[in-house]
Short mmCIF file of C-alpha atoms in Angstrom, two decimals:
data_model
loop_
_atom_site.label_atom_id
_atom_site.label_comp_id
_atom_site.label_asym_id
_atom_site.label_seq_id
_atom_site.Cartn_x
_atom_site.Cartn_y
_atom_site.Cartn_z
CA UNK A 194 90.07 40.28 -59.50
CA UNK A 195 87.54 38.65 -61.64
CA UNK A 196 89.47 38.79 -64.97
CA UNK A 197 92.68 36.62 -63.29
CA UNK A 198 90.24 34.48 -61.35
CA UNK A 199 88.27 33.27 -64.88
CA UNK A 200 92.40 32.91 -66.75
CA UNK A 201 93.64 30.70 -63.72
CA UNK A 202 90.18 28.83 -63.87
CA UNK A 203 91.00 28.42 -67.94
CA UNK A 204 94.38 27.11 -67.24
CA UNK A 205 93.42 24.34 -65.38
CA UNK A 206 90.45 23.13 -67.67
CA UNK A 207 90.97 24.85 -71.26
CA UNK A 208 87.34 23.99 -72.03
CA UNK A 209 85.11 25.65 -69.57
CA UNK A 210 82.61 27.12 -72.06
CA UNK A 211 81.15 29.39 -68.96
CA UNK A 212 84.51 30.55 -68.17
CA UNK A 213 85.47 31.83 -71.72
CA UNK A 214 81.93 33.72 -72.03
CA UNK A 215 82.21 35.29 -68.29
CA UNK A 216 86.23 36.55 -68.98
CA UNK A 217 84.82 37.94 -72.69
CA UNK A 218 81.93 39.53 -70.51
CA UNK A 219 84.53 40.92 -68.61
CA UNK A 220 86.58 42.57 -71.55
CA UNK A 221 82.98 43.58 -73.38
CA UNK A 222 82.15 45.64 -70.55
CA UNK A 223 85.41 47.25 -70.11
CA UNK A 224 84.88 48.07 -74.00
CA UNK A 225 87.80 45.90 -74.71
CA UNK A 226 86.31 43.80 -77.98
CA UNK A 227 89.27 42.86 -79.32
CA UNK A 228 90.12 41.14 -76.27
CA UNK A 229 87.01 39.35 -76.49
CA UNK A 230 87.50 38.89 -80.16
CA UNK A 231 90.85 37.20 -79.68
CA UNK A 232 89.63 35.04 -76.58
CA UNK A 233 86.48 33.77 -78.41
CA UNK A 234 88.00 32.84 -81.35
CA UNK A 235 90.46 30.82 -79.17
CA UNK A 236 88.13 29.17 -77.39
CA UNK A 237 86.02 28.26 -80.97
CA UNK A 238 89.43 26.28 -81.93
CA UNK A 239 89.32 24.58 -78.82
CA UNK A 240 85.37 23.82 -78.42
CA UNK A 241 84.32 23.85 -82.09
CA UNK A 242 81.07 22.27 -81.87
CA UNK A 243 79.56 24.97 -79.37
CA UNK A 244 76.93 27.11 -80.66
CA UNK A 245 76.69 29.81 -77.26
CA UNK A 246 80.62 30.78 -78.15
CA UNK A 247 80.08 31.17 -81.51
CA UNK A 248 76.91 33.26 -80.54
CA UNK A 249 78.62 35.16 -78.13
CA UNK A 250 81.24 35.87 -80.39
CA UNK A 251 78.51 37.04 -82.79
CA UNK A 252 77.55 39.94 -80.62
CA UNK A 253 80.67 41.15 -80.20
CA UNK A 254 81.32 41.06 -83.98
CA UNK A 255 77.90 43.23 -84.04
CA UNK A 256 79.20 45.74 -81.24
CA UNK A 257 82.00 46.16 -83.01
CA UNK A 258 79.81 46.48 -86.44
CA UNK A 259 81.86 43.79 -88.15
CA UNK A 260 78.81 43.05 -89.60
CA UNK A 261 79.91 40.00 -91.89
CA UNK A 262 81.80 38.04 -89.64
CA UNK A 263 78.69 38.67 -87.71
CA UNK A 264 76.53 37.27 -90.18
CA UNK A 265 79.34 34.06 -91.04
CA UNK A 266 78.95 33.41 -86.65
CA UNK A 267 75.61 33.47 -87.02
CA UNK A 268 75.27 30.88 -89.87
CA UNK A 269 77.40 28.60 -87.89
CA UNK A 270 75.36 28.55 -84.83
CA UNK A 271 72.61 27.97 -86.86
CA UNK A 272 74.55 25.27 -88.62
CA UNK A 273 74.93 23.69 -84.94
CA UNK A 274 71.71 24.56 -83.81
CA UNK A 275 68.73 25.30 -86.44
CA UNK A 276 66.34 26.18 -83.56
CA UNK A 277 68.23 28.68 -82.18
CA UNK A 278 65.62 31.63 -82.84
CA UNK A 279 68.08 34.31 -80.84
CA UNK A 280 70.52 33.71 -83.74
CA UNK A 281 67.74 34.64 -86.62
CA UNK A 282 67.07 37.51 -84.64
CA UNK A 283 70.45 39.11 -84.67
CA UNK A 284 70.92 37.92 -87.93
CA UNK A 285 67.78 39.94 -88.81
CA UNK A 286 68.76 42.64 -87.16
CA UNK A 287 72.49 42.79 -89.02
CA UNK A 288 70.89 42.65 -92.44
CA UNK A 289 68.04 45.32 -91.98
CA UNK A 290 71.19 47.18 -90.59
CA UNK A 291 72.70 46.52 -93.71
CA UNK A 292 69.38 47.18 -96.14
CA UNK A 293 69.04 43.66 -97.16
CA UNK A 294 65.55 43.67 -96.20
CA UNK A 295 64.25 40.31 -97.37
CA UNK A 296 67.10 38.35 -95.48
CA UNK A 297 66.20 40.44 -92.57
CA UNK A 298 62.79 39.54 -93.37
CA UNK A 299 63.07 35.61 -93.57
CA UNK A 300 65.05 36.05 -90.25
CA UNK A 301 62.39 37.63 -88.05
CA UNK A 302 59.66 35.15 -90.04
CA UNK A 303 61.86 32.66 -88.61
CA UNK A 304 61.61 33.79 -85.39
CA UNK A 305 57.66 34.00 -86.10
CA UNK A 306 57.68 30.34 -85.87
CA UNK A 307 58.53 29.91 -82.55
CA UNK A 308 57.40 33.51 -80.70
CA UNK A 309 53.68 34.72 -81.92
CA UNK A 310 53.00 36.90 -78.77
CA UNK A 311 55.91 39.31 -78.73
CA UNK A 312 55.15 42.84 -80.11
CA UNK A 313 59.09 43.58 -79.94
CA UNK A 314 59.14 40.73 -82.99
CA UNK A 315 56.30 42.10 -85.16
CA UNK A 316 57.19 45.59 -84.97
CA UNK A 317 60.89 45.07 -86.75
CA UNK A 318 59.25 42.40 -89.02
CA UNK A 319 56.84 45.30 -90.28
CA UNK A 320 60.01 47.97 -90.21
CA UNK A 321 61.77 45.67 -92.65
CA UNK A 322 58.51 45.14 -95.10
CA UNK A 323 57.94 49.30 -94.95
CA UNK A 324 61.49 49.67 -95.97
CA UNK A 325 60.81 46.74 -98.37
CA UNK A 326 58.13 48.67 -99.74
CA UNK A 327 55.82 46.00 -99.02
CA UNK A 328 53.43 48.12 -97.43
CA UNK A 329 50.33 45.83 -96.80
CA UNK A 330 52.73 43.37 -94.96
CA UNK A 331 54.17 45.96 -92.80
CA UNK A 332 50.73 47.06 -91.96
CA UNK A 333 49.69 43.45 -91.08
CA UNK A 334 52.55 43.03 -88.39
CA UNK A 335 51.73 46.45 -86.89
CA UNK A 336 48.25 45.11 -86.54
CA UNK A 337 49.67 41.53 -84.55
CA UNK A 338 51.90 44.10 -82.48
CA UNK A 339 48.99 45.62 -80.91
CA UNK A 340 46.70 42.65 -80.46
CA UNK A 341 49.09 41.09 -78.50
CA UNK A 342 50.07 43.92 -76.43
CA UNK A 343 47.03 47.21 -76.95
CA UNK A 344 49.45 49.76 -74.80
CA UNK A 345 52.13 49.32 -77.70
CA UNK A 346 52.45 52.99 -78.74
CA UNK A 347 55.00 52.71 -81.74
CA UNK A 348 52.55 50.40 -83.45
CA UNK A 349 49.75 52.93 -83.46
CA UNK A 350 51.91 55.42 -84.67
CA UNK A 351 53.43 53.74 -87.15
CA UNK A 352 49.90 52.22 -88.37
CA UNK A 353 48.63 55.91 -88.58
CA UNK A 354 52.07 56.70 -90.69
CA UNK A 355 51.71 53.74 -92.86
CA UNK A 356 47.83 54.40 -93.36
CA UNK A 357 48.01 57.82 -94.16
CA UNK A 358 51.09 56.76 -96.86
CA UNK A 359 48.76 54.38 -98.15
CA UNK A 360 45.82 57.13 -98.59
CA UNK A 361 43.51 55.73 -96.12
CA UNK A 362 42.97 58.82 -94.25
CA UNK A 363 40.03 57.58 -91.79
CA UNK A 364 42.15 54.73 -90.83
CA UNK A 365 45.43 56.98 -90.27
CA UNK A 366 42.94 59.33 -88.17
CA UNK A 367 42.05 56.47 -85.78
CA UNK A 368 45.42 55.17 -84.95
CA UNK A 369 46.70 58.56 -84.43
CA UNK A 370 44.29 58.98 -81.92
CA UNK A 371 44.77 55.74 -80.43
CA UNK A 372 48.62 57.21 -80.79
CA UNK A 373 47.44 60.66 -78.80
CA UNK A 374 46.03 58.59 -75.79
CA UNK A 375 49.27 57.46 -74.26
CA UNK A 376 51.89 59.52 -72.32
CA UNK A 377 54.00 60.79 -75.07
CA UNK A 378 56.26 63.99 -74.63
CA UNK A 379 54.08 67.47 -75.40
CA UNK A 380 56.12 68.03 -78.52
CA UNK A 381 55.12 64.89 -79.96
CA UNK A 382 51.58 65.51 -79.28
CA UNK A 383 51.28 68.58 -80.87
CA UNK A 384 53.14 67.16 -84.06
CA UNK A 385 50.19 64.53 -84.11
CA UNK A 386 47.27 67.04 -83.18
CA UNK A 387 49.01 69.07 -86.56
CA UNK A 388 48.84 65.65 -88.58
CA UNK A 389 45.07 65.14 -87.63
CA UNK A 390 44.10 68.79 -88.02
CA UNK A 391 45.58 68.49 -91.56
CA UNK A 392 43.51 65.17 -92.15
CA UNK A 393 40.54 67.16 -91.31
#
């Protein structure tokens, strides 16, 4: 069994980073976070100075939607290793979970700085401006989201959402369309068709 194989392995050599992430694997997939919880945190005391524990132990913190010990992991990997773009990402992700959109904001920025062809990275960047209210901004990463990748169908939508919110009806029309062109369930298509038949 995996699980005893990984605990003999961490009684011989207490430090085995790899072996403390595969046994919390282990308990994370068998839904067993505090397991993982307690194992992390006892590896942390052992191996202070390593930022893929502390990550790790992040996640699980997130799973588990203990969102601020989440976000005081986080800091510390960051602490250990600034560059460590993952880490601004969930950290992003926990505060627009949370509503604080601007530190979920300077998060995925963050991120900006080292990814500029993702869509996957725009696309929550503009969620967290919209719910920001910073509407122009939101609109601006929708726009990056589908020049780097044009079969990106939530960034059309969203563009024709944002753009009809904004009153510019021609624009909204032509994203819709855009929207309308890609193999999205019936239902949603006629919802659309209804949108644009109202725009005229």
């Amino acid at each position: 069994m995996a699980e005893e194989y990984f605990k003999k392995a961490l009684f011989i050599d207490d430090k085995m980073v790899e072996t403390y992430i595969n046994l919390a694997d282990i308990y994370y997939k068998e839904n067993r976070l505090w397991d993982a919880i307690d194992l992390l945190q006892g590896a942390i005391a052992l191996v202070s100075d390593n930022a893929a524990l502390r990550h790790y132990l992040a996640r699980i913190y997130i799973e588990d939607k203990r969102y601020d010990d989440a976000i005081d992991a986080l800091d510390s990997v960051l602490e250990l290793a600034p560059k460590n773009y993952d880490a601004n990402w969930d950290l992003g992700m926990v505060y627009f979970e949370l509503g604080d959109y601007d530190s979920a904001i300077a998060n995925f920025e963050e991120v900006l700085n080292y990814i500029e062809d993702n869509e996957l990275i725009f696309y929550p960047t503009a969620l967290a401006y919209e719910a920001n209210d910073e509407i122009d901004k939101a609109i601006s990463n929708l726009l990056k989201s589908i020049a780097v990748n044009d079969k990106f169908p939530l960034g059309y939508k969203r563009l024709g959402m944002l753009f009809m919110a904004r009153g510019d009806m021609e624009d909204a029309k032509e994203y819709y369309e855009e929207y309308l062109k890609f193999d999205i369930p019936q239902e949603e298509k006629e919802q659309i068709q209804n949108i644009l038949n109202r725009l005229g």
